[in-house]
Coordinates of C-alpha atoms and ligand atoms in Angstrom, one line a residue:
X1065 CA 88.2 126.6 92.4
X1066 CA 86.7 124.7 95.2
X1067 CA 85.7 126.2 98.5
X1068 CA 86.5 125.2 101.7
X1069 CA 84.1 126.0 104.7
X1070 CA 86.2 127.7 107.9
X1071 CA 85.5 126.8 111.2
X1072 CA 87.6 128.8 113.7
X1073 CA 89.2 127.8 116.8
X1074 CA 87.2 129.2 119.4
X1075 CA 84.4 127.8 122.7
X1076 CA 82.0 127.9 120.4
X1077 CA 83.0 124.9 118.2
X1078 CA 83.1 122.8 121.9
X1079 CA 78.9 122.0 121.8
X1080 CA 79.0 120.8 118.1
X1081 CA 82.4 118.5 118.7
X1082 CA 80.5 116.8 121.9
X1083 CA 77.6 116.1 119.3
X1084 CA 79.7 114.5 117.0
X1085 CA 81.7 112.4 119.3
X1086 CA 81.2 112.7 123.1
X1087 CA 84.2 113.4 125.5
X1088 CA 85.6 110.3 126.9
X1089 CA 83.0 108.1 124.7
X1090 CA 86.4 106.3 123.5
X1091 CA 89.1 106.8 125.6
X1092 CA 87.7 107.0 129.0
X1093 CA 89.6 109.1 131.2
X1094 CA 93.1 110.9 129.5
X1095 CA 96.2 110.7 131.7
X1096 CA 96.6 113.8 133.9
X1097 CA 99.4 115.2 131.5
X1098 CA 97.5 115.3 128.8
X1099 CA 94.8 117.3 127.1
X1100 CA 91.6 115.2 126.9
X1101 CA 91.3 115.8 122.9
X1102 CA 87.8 114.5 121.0
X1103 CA 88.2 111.7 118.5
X1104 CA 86.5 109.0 116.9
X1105 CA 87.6 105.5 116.8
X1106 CA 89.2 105.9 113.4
X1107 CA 90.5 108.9 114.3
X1108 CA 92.0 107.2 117.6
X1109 CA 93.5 104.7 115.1
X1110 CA 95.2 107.6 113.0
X1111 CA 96.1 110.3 115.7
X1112 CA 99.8 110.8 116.5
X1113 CA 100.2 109.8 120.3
X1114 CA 100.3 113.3 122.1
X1115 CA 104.0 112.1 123.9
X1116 CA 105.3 112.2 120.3
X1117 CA 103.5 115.4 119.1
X1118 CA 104.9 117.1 121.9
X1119 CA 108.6 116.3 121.4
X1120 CA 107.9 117.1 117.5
X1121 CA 107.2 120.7 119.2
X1122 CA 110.3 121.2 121.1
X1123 CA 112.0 119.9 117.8
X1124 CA 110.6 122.8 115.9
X1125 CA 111.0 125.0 118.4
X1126 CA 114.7 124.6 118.2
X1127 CA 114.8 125.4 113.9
X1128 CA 115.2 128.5 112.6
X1129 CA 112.0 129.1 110.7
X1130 CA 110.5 132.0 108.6
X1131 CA 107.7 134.3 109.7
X1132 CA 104.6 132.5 108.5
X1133 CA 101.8 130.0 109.4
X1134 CA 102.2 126.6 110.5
X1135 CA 100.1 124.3 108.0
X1136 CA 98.3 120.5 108.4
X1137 CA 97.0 120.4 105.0
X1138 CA 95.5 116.3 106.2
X1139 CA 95.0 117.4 110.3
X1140 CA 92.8 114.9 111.3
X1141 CA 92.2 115.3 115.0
X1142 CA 94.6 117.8 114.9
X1143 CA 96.7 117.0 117.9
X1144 CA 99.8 117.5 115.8
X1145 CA 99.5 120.8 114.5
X1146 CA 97.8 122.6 117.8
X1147 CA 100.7 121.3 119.7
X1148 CA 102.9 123.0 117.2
X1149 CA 100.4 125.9 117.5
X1150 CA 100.7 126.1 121.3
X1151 CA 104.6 125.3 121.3
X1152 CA 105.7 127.9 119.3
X1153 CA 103.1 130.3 119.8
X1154 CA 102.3 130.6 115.8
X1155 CA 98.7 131.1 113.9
X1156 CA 98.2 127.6 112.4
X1157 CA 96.2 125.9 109.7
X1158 CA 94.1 122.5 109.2
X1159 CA 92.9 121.3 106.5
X1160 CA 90.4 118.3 106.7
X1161 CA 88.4 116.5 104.1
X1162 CA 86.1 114.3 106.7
X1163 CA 83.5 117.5 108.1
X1164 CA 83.3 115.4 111.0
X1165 CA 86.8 115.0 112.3
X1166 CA 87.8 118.4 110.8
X1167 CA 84.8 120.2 113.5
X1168 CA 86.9 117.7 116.6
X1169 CA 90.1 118.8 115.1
X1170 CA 88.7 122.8 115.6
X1171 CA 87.6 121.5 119.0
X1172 CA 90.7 119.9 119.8
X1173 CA 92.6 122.9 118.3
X1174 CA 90.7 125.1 121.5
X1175 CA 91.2 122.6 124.3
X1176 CA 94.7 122.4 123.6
X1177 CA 95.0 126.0 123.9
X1178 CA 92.9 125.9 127.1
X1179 CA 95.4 123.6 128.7
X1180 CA 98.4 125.7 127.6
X1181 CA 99.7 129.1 129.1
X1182 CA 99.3 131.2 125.9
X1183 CA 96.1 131.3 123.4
X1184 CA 97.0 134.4 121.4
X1185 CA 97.6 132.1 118.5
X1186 CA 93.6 131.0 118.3
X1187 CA 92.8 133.9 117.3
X1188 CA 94.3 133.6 113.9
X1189 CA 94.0 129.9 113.3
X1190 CA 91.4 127.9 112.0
X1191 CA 90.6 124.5 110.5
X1192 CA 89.1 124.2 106.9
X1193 CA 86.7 121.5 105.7
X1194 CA 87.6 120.6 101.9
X1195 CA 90.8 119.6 100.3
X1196 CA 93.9 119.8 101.5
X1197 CA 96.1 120.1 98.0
X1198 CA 94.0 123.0 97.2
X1199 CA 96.5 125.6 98.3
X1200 CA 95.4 128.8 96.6
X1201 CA 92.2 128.6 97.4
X1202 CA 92.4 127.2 101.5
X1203 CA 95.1 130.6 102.1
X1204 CA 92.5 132.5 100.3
X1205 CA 89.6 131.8 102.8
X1206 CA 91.6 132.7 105.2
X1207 CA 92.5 136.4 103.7
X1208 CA 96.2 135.0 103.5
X1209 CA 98.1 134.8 99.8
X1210 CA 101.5 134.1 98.4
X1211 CA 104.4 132.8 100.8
X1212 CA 102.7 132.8 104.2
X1213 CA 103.2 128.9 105.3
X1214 CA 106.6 128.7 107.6
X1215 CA 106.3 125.1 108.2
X1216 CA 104.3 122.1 106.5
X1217 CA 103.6 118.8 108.2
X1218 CA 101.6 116.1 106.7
X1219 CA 100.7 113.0 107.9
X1220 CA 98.9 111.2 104.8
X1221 CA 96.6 108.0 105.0
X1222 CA 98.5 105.0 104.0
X1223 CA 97.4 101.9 102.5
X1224 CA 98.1 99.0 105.0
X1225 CA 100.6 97.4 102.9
X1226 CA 102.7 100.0 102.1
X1227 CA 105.4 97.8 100.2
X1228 CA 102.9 97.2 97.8
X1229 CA 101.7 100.0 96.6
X1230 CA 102.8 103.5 95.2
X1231 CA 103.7 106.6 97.2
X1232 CA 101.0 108.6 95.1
X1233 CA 98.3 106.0 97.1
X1234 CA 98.8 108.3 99.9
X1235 CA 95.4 110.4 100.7
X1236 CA 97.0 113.4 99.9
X1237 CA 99.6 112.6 97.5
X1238 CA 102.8 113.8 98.3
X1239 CA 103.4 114.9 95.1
X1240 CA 100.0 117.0 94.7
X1241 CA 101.1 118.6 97.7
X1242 CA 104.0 119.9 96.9
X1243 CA 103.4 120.9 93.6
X1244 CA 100.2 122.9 95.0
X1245 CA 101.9 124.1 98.2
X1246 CA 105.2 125.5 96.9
X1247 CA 104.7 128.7 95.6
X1248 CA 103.3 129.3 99.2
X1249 CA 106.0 128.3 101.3
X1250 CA 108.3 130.7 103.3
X1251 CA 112.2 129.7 101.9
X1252 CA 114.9 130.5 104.2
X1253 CA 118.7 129.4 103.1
X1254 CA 118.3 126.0 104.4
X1255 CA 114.7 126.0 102.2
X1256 CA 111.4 125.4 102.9
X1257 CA 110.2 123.6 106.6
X1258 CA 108.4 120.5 105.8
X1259 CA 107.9 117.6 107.8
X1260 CA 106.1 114.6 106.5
X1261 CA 105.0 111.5 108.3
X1262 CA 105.6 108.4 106.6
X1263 CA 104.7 104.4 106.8
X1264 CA 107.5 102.5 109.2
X1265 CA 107.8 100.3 106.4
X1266 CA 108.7 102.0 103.8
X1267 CA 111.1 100.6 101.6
X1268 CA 114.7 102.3 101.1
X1269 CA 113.5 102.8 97.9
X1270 CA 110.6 104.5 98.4
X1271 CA 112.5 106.7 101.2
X1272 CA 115.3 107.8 98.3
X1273 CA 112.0 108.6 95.7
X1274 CA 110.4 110.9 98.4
X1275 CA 113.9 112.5 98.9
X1276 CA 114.5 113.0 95.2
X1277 CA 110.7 114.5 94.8
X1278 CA 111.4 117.1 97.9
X1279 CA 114.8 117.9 95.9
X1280 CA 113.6 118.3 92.8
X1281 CA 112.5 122.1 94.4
X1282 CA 115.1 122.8 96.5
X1283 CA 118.4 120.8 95.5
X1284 CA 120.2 122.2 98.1
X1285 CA 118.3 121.8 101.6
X1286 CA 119.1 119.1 104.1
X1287 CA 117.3 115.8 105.2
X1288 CA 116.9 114.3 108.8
X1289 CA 115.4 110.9 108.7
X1290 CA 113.7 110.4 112.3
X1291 CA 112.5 107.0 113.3
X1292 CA 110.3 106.5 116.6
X1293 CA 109.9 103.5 118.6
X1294 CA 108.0 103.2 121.4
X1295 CA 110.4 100.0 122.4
X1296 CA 107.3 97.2 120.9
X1297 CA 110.0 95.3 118.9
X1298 CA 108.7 97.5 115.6
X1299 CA 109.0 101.0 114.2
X1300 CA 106.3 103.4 115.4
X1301 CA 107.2 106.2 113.0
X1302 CA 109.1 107.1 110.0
X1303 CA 109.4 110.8 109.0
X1304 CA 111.5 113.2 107.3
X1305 CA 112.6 116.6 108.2
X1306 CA 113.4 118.4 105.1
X1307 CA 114.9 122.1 104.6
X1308 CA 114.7 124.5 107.4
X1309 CA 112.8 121.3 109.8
X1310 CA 116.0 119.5 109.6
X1311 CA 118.6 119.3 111.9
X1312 CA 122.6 120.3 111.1
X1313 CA 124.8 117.8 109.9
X1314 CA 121.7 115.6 110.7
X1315 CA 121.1 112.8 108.1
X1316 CA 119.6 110.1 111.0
X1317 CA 117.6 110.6 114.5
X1318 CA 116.4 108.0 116.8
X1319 CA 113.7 108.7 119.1
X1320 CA 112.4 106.1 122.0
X1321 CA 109.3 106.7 123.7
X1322 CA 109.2 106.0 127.1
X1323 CA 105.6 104.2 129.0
X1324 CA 106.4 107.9 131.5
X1325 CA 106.0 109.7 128.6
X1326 CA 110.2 110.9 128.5
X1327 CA 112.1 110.5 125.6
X1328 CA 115.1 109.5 124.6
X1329 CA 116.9 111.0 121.8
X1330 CA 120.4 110.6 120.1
X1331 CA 121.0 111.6 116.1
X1332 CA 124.2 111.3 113.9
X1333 CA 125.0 109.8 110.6
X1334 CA 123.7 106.1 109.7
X1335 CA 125.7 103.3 108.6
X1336 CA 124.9 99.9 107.0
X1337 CA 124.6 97.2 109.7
X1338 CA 126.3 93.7 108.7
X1339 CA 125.8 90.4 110.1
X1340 CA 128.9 88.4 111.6
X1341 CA 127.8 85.1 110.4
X1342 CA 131.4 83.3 111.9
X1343 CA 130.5 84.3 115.2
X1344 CA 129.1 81.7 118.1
X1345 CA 128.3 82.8 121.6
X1346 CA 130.5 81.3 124.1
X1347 CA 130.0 81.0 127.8
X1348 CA 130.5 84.1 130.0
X1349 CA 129.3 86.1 126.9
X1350 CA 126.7 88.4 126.6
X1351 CA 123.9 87.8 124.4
X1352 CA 121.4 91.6 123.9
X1353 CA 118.2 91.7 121.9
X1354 CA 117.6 94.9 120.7
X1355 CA 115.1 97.3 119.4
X1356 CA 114.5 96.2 115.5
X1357 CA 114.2 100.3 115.5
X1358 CA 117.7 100.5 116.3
X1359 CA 119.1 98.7 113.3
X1360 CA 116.4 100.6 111.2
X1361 CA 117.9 103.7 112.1
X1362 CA 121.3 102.8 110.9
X1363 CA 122.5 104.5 114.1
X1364 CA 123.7 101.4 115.7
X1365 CA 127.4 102.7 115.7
X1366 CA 126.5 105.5 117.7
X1367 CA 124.5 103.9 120.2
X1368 CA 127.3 100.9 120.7
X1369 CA 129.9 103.3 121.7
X1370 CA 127.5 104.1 124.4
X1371 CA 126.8 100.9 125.1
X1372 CA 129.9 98.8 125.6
X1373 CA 133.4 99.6 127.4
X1374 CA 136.1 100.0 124.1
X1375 CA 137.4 96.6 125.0
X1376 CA 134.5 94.7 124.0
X1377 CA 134.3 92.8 121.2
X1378 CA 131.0 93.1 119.6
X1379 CA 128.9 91.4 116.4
X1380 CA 125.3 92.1 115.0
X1381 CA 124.8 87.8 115.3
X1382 CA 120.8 88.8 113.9
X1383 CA 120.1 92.0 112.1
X1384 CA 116.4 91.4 110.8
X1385 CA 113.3 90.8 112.1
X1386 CA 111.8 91.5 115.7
X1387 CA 114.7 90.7 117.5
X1388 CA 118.1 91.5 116.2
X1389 CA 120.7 90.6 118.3
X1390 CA 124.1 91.4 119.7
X1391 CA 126.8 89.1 120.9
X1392 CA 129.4 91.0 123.1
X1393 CA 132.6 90.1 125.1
X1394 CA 131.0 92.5 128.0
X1395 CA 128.0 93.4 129.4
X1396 CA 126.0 96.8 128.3
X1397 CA 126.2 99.8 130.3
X1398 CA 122.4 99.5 131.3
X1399 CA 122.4 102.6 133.4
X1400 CA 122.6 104.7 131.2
X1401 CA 119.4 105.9 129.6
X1402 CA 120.3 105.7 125.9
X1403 CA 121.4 102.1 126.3
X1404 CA 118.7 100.7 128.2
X1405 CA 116.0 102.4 126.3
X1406 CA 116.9 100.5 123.3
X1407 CA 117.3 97.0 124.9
X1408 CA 114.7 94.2 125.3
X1409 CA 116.6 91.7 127.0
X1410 CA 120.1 91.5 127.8
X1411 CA 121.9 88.7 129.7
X1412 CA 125.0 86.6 130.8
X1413 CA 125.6 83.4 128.4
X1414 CA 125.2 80.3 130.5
X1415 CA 125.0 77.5 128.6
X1416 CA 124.2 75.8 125.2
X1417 CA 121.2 73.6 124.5
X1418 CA 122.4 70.0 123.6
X1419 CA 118.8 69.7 122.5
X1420 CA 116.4 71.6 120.8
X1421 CA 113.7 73.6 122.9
X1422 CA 110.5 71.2 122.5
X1423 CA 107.9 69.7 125.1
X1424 CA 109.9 66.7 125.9
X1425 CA 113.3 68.3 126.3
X1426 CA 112.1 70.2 129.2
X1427 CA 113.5 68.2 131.5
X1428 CA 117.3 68.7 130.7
X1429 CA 116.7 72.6 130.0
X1430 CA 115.7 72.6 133.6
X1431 CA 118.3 71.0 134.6
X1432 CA 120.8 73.4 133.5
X1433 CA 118.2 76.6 133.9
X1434 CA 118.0 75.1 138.1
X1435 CA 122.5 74.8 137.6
X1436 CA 122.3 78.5 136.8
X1437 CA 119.7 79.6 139.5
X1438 CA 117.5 80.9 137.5
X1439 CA 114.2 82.0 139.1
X1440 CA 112.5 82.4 135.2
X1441 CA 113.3 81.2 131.9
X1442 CA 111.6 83.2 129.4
X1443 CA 111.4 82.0 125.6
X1444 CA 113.3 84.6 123.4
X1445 CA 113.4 82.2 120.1
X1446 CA 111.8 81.5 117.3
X1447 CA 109.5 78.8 117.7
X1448 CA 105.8 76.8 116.8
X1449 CA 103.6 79.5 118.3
X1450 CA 101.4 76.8 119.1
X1451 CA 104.2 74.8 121.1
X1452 CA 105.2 78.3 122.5
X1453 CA 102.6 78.7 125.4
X1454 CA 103.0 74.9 126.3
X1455 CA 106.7 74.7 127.1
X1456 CA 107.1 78.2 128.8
X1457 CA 103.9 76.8 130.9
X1458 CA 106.3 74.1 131.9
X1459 CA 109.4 75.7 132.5
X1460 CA 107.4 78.2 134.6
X1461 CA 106.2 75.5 136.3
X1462 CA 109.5 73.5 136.9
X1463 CA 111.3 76.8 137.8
X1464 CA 108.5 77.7 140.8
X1465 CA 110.5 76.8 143.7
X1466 CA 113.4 79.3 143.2
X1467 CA 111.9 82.5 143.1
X1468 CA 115.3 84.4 144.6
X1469 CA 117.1 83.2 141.7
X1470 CA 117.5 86.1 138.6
X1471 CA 115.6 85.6 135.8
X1472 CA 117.0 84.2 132.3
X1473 CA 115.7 83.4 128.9
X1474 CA 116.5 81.3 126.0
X1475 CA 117.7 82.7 123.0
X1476 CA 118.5 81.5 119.5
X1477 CA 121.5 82.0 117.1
X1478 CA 122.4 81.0 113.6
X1479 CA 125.6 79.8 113.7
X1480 CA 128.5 78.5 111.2
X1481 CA 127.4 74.9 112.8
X1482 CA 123.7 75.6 112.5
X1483 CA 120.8 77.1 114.9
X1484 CA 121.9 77.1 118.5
X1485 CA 119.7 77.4 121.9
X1486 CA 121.8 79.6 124.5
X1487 CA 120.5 80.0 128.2
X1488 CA 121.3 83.7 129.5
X1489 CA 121.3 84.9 132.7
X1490 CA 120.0 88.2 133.3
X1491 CA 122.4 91.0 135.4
Ligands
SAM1019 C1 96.7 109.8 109.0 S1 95.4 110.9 109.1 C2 96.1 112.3 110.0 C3 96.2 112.0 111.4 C4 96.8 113.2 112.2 N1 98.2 113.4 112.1 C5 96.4 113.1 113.7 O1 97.2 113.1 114.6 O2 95.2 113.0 113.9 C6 95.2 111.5 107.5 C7 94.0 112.4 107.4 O3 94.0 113.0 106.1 C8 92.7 113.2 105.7 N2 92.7 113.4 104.2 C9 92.9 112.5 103.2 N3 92.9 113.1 102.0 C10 92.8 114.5 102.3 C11 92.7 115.6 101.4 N4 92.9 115.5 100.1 N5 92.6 116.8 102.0 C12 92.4 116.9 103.4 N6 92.5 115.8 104.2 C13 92.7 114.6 103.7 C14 92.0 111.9 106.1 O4 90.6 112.2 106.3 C15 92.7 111.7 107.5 O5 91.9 112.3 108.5

């Protein structure tokens, strides 16, 4: 049996963090909001954004979850599990294999109770040093045995290209975890709370295998799949909320981050999104590029009857890549939160190309960009990256006398006649 060495959360542990890794060596000032947390630049790389540990709290906070500990067997810096910690006012446990990050994560695990109104929970928690799949043994040096761990979240290293490689390549396995781990969790009648962060790009394949593992121990409990975006034309964050973490009736959530730190949230059942290859945008259309996290989600359906009046028509004209697209008979109802937040440009067909986009068509793209009064065209297609920067330098430049005009962009569609340039206007 290996042993594990305990460092407690408490001021003590603050002098040998600052050794280790200086406060504000890396990240400078933190925004007022936040807790200014120790980390190293690997750890920087790895660390859950605070914004998102946060809402993960409140999430929690809503389930109904045993008495028990809260455990990180792979904590890191620890910013997940002491927000936990502080939110629901529970003991918790980290687990760390690097000594170094696992003595910040104890640090990190005090300063978030310092900036918190209740601490009482320090008093029991503490970070380990060692392996995190070594259940028996961690719970023992911590004078705790048998079912004591109410909730489970893991966030495992990941090889880059996830695609590529097995789910047991995660540092822990998943696997190891839970066949280590189980005989130690609390199980209510939804089952055990685990949450478990996962690569964005994980195939639907690997998401059914994780689900079959996790229900290979408790057949019965329910799944909520939540993905995060933080609106950068890519998913952030893919996890899964299994047993007593999940949410009712819950199979799909969708959560976007907002730059202010909000966040918006809507949930429901997914549904397979399919491309309508026979439609072509007309004038007086409306032409939306939307976030890739969106269609990921498969709650699309949900979010469209927020989106459009029920007299629209609507079709998914692009449903992969960074910009999947939606043609629409009217525009979006962009003020309200839940639409917005998931659009990255939205606008009023004008016209169609006769030419293709290309440095010496520029002359009859401005002519119809000046028709519309555009103040801005800004490139929305695919295109050379290398010819990119070259013709929105000229239509920038050919546009700079009409800066009270509303600004546009050029979008790209695959139609039944072939790909097609449309110039938008945006509302
Ligand atoms: C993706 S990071 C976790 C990041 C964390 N969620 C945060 O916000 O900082 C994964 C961590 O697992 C640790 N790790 C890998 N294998 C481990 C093991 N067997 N036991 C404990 N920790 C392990 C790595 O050192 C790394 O710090």
């Amino acid at each position: 049996m290996s042993t594990h060495r305990v460092l407690p959360i408490s001021p003590d542990i603050l002098g040998f963090a600052e050794i280790i890794a200086p406060q504000g060596e890396i990240d400078g000032k933190p925004k007022p909001s936040e807790p200014h947390l120790y980390q190293t630049y690997r750890m920087k790389r790895l660390s859950t954004p605070w914004s998102v540990c946060l809402t993960r709290a409140e999430q929690l906070s809503d389930c109904r979850l045993g008495k028990g500990i809260l455990l990180d067997p792979a904590c890191g810096s620890g910013s997940q599990l002491f927000a936990y910690c502080s939110g629901l006012e529970r003991a918790g446990l980290g687990i760390e294999l690097d000594a170094d990050s696992a003595v910040l994560s104890a640090a990190n695990g005090q300063i978030v109770a310092d900036s918190g109104s209740n601490s009482e929970w320090t008093s029991e928690s503490f970070v380990l040093v060692g392996d995190g799949t070594d259940a028996t043994a961690a719970l023992a040096e911590i004078g705790l045995s048998g079912r004591a761990v109410a909730v489970m979240h893991v966030d495992p290293a990941r090889p880059l290209d996830t695609q590529n490689h097995s789910l047991d390549e995660m540092e822990p396995p998943i696997s190891t975890l839970l066949n280590r781990w189980a005989e130690h969790f609390v199980i209510g009648s939804r089952g055990p709370a685990i949450i478990i962060d996962l690569s964005p790009r994980l195939l639907e394949t690997q998401q059914r295998e994780i689900e079959v593992l996790l229900l290979s121990y408790w057949p019965d409990s329910p799944i909520t799949w939540e993905w995060v975006s933080t609106g950068r034309g890519r998913i952030d964050r893919l996890t899964i909320w299994f047993g007593a973490a999940a949410e009712s009736a819950t199979p799909a959530r969708m959560l976007r981050l907002l730059s202010d730190g909000s966040v918006v949230s809507f949930a429901g059942r997914a549904t397979e999104v399919k491309r309508t290859t026979s439609a072509t945008p007309s004038t007086g259309d409306w032409l939306t590029i939307v976030d890739s996290a969106l269609l990921a989600s498969g709650l699309q359906g949900q979010w469209l009857r927020e989106a459009l009046p029920a007299e629209s028509t609507r079709h998914w004209v692009r449903i992969s890549g960074r910009r999947p697209m939606l043609l629409s008979s009217e525009p979006l109802q962009m003020e309200k939160s839940l639409v917005g937040a998931f659009v990255s440009s939205t606008g009023q067909v004008i016209s169609r190309l006769k030419v293709e986009p290309t440095v010496e068509n520029i002359p009859p793209i401005l002519v119809s960009a000046n028709a519309a009064y555009l103040s801005r065209l800004t490139l929305r297609c695919k295109m050379e990256p290398s010819a990119q920067p070259k013709i929105q330098g000229k239509l920038d430049h050919g546009l700079k006398d009409y800066p009270r005009g509303k600004p546009g962009f050029l979008a790209d569609v695959e139609t039944n006649g072939g790909h097609a340039w449309f110039i938008c206007k945006e509302p």
